[in-house]
Short mmCIF file of C-alpha atoms in Angstrom, two decimals:
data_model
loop_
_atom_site.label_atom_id
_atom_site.label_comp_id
_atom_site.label_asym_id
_atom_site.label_seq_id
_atom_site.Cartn_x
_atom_site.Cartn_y
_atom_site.Cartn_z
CA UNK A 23 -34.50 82.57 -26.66
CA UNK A 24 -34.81 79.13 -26.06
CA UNK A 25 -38.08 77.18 -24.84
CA UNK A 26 -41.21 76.13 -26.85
CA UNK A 27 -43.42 78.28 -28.48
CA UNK A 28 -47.11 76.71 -29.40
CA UNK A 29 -49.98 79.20 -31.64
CA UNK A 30 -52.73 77.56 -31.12
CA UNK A 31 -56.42 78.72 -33.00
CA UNK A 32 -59.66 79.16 -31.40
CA UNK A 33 -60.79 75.22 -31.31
CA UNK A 34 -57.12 74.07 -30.62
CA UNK A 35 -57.31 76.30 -27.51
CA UNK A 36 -61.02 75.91 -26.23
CA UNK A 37 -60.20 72.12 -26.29
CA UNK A 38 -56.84 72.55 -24.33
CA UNK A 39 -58.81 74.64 -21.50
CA UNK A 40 -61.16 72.46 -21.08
CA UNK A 41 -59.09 69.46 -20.95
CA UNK A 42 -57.20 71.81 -18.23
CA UNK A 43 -59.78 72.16 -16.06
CA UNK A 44 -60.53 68.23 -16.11
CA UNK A 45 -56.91 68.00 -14.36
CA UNK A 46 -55.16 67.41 -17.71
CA UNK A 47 -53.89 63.76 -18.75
CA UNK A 48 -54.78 63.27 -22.29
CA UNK A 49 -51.97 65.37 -23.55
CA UNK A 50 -49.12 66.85 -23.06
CA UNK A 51 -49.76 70.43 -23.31
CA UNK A 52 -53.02 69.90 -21.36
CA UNK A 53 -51.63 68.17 -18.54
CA UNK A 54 -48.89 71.05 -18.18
CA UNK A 55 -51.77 73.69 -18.42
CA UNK A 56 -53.84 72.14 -15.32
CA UNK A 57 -50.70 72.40 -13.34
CA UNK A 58 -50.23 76.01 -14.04
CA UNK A 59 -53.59 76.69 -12.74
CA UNK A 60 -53.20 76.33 -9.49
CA UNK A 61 -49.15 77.70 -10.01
CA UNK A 62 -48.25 79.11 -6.75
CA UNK A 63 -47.09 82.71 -8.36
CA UNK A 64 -49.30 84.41 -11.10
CA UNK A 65 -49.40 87.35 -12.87
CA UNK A 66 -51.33 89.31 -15.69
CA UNK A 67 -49.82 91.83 -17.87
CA UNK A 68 -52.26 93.87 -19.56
CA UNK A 69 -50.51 96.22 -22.60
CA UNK A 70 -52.50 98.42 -24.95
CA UNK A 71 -50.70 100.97 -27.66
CA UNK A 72 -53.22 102.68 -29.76
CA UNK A 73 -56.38 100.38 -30.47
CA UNK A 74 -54.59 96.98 -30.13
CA UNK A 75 -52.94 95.31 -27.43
CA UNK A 76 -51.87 91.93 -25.73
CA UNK A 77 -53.07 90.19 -22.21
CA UNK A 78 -50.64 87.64 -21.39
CA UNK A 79 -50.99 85.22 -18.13
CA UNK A 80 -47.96 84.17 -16.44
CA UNK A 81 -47.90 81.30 -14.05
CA UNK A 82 -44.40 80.20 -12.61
CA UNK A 83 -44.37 76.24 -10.67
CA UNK A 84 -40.51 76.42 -9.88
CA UNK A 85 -38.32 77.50 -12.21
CA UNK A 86 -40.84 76.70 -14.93
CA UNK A 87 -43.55 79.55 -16.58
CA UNK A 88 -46.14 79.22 -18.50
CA UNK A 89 -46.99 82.49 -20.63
CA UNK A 90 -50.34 82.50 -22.65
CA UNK A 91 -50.65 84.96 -24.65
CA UNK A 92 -53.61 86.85 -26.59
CA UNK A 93 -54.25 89.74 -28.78
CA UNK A 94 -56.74 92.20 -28.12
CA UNK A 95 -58.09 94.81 -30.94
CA UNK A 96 -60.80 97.32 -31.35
CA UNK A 97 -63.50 95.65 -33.73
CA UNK A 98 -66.42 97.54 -34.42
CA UNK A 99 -66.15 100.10 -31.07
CA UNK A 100 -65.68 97.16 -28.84
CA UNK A 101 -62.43 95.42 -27.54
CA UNK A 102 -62.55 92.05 -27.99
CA UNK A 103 -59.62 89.32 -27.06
CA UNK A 104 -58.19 86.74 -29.68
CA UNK A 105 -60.30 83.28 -29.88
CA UNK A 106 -56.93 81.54 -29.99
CA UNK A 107 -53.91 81.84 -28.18
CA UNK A 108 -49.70 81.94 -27.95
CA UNK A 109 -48.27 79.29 -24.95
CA UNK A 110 -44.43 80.11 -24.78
CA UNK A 111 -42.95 77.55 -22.23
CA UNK A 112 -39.91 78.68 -20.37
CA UNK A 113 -37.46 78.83 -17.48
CA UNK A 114 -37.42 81.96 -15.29
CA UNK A 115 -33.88 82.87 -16.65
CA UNK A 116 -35.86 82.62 -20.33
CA UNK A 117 -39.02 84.82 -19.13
CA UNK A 118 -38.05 88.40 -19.68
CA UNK A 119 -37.13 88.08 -23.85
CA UNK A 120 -39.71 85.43 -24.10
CA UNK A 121 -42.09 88.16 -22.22
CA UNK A 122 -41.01 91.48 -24.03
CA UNK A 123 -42.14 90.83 -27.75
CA UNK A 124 -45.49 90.74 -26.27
CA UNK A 125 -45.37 94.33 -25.11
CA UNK A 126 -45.44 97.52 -27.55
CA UNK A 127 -42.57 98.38 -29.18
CA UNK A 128 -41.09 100.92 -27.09
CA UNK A 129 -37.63 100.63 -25.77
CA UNK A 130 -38.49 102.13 -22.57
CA UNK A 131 -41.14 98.79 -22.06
CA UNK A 132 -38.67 95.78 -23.42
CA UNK A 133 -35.50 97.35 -22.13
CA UNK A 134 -33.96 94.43 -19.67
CA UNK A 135 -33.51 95.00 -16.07
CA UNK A 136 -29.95 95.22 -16.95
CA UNK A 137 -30.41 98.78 -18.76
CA UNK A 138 -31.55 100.15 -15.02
CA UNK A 139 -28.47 102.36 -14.34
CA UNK A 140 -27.11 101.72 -10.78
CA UNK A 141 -27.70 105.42 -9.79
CA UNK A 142 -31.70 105.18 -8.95
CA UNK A 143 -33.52 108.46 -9.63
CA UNK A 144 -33.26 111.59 -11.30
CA UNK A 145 -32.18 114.65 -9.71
CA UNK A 146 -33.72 116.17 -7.00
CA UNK A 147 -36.07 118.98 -8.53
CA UNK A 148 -36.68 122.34 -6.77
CA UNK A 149 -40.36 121.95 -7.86
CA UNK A 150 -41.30 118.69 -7.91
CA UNK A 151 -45.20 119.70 -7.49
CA UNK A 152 -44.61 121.47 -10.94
CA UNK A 153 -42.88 118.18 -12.25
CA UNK A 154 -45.43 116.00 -11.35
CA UNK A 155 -47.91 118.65 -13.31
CA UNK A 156 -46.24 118.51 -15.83
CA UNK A 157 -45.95 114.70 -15.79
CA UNK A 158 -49.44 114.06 -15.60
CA UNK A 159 -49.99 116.72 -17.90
CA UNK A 160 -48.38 114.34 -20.65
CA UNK A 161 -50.34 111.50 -19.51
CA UNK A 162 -53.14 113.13 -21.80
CA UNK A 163 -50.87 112.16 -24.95
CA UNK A 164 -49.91 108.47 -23.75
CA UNK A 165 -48.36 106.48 -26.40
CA UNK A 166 -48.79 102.86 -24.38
CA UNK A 167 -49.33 101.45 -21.41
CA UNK A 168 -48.80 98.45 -19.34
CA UNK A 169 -50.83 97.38 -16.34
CA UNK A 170 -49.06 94.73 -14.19
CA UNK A 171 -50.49 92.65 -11.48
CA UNK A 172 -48.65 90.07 -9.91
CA UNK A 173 -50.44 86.92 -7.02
CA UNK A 174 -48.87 84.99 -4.59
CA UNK A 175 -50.93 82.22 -3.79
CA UNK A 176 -51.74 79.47 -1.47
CA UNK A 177 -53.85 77.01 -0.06
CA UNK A 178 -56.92 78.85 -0.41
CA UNK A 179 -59.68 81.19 -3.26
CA UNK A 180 -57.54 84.32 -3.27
CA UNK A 181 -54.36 85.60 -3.14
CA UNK A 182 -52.19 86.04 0.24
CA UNK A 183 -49.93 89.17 -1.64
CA UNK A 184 -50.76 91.54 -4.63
CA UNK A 185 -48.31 93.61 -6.17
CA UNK A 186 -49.57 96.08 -8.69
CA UNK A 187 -48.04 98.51 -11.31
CA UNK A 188 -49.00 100.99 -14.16
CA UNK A 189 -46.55 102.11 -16.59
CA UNK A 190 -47.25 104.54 -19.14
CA UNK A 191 -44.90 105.46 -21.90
CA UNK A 192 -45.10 109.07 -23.56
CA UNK A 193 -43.07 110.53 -25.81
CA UNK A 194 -40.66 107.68 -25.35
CA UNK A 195 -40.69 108.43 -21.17
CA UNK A 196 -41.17 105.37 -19.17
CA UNK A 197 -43.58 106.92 -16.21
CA UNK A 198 -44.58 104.77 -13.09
CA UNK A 199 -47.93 105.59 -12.57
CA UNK A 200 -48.93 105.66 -9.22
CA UNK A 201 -51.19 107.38 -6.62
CA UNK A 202 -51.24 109.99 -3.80
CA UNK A 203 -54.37 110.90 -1.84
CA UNK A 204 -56.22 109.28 -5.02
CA UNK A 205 -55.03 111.54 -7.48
CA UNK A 206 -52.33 110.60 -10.22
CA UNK A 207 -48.77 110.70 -8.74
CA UNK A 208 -46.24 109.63 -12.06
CA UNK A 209 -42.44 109.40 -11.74
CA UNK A 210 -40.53 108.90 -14.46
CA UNK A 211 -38.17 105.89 -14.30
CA UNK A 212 -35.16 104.86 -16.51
CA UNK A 213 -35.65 101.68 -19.27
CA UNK A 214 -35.18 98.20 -17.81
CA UNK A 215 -37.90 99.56 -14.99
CA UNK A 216 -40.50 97.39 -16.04
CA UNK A 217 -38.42 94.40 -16.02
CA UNK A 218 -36.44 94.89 -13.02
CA UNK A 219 -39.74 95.27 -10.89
CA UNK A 220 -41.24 92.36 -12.46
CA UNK A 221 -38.19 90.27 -11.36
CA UNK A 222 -38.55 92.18 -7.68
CA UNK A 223 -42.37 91.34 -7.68
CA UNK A 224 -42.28 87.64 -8.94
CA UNK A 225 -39.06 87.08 -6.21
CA UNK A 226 -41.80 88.43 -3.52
CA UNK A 227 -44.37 86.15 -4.54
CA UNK A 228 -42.05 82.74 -4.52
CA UNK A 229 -41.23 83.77 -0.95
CA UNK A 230 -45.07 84.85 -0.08
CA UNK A 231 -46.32 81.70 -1.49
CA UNK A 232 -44.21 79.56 0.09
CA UNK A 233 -44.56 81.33 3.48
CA UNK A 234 -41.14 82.86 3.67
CA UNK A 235 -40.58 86.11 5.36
CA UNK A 236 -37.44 87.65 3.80
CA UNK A 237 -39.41 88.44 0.03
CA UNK A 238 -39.21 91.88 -0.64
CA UNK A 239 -40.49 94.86 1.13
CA UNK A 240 -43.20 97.39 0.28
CA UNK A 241 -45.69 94.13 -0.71
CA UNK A 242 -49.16 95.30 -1.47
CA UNK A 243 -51.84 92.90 0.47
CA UNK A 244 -54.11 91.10 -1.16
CA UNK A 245 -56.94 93.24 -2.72
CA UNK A 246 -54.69 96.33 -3.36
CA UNK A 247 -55.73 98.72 -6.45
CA UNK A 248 -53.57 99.28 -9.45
CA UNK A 249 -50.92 101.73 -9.00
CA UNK A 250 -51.22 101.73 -5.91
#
């Protein structure tokens, strides 16, 4: 992977923030920080696997993204987030194995979008209410999971187009966590999943934020709950 990498502790990365949010121009990695704050495409990727975890930010102006990146553990019965922080500065062709060592390490999370086979779907049950059952039956013995949000933004104090996604992995399953009638609705999807809808989502945002009409379909509006 190519790009630059920056760990920065707790002081480093209060003063870079704060410079940020003065518009930058004092230094370099400030000045590129106050940019990405008003980036036209954001997301947040929330990943947990037993009591740690990671939150990372991604901001995209072009074809350049800004990932910050921060740990989050159990301390004492409470979650808390890392003082300090990881900036990893990279092209969008970079993004996915600059993104993946962030997430647990489960193959069926980091796999590329490349590993998604080109036949979509697994074969058509003849009980697929007893599949789904049994899905979220497993649910109760989750072994990670990944919450994914991506923004398109504008002019403006909220997004124009959500997209959102939970992804649980259990007993080495990828499962697409989503809804029906409020009520837990998994599918399980093949490795590379997580990546190729990441890629699908961000492409929808570019196009949403810049007011372009042929993004992808399916597009939650702005506001829409997670796995939705």
């Amino acid at each position: 992977m190519t790009g630059r990498i920056l760990e920065l502790d707790a002081k480093q990365w209060s003063a870079v923030r704060a410079e940020a949010l003065k518009g930058g121009g004092v230094t370099a990695v400030g000045t590129a920080l106050a940019e990405h704050l008003g980036a036209p495409v954001r997301a947040t990727l929330v990943s947990t696997s037993g009591s740690t975890g990671t939150v990372t930010r991604l901001t995209m102006v072009g074809d350049r993204v800004l990932l910050v990146m921060q740990v989050i553990a159990e301390q004492g019965g409470e979650t808390r987030l890392a003082a300090g922080a990881e900036l990893r500065f990279v092209t969008a062709d970079e993004l996915w194995a600059a993104l993946a060592p962030a997430l647990p390490p489960f193959e069926a999370l980091r796999a590329p979008a490349s590993a998604v086979p080109g036949a979509q779907g697994a074969p058509t049950s003849s009980n697929p209410a007893a599949d789904r059952a049994e899905l979220v039956r497993l649910l109760d013995d989750e072994q990670a999971n990944l919450q994914v949000t991506v923004e398109a933004w504008r002019e403006g104090e909220a997004p124009v187009k959500v997209w959102p996604r939970l992804w649980s992995v259990v007993d080495g399953k990828l499962l697409d966590v989503r809804t029906d009638d409020g009520a837990p609705a998994p599918v399980e999807r093949p490795a590379g999943s997580v990546a190729a809808e990441l890629q699908w989502a961000l492409v929808g945002a570019t196009d949403a934020a810049t007011g372009e009409t042929g993004g992808p379909s399916g597009a939650s509006g702005s506001g829409a709950g997670a796995g939705a």
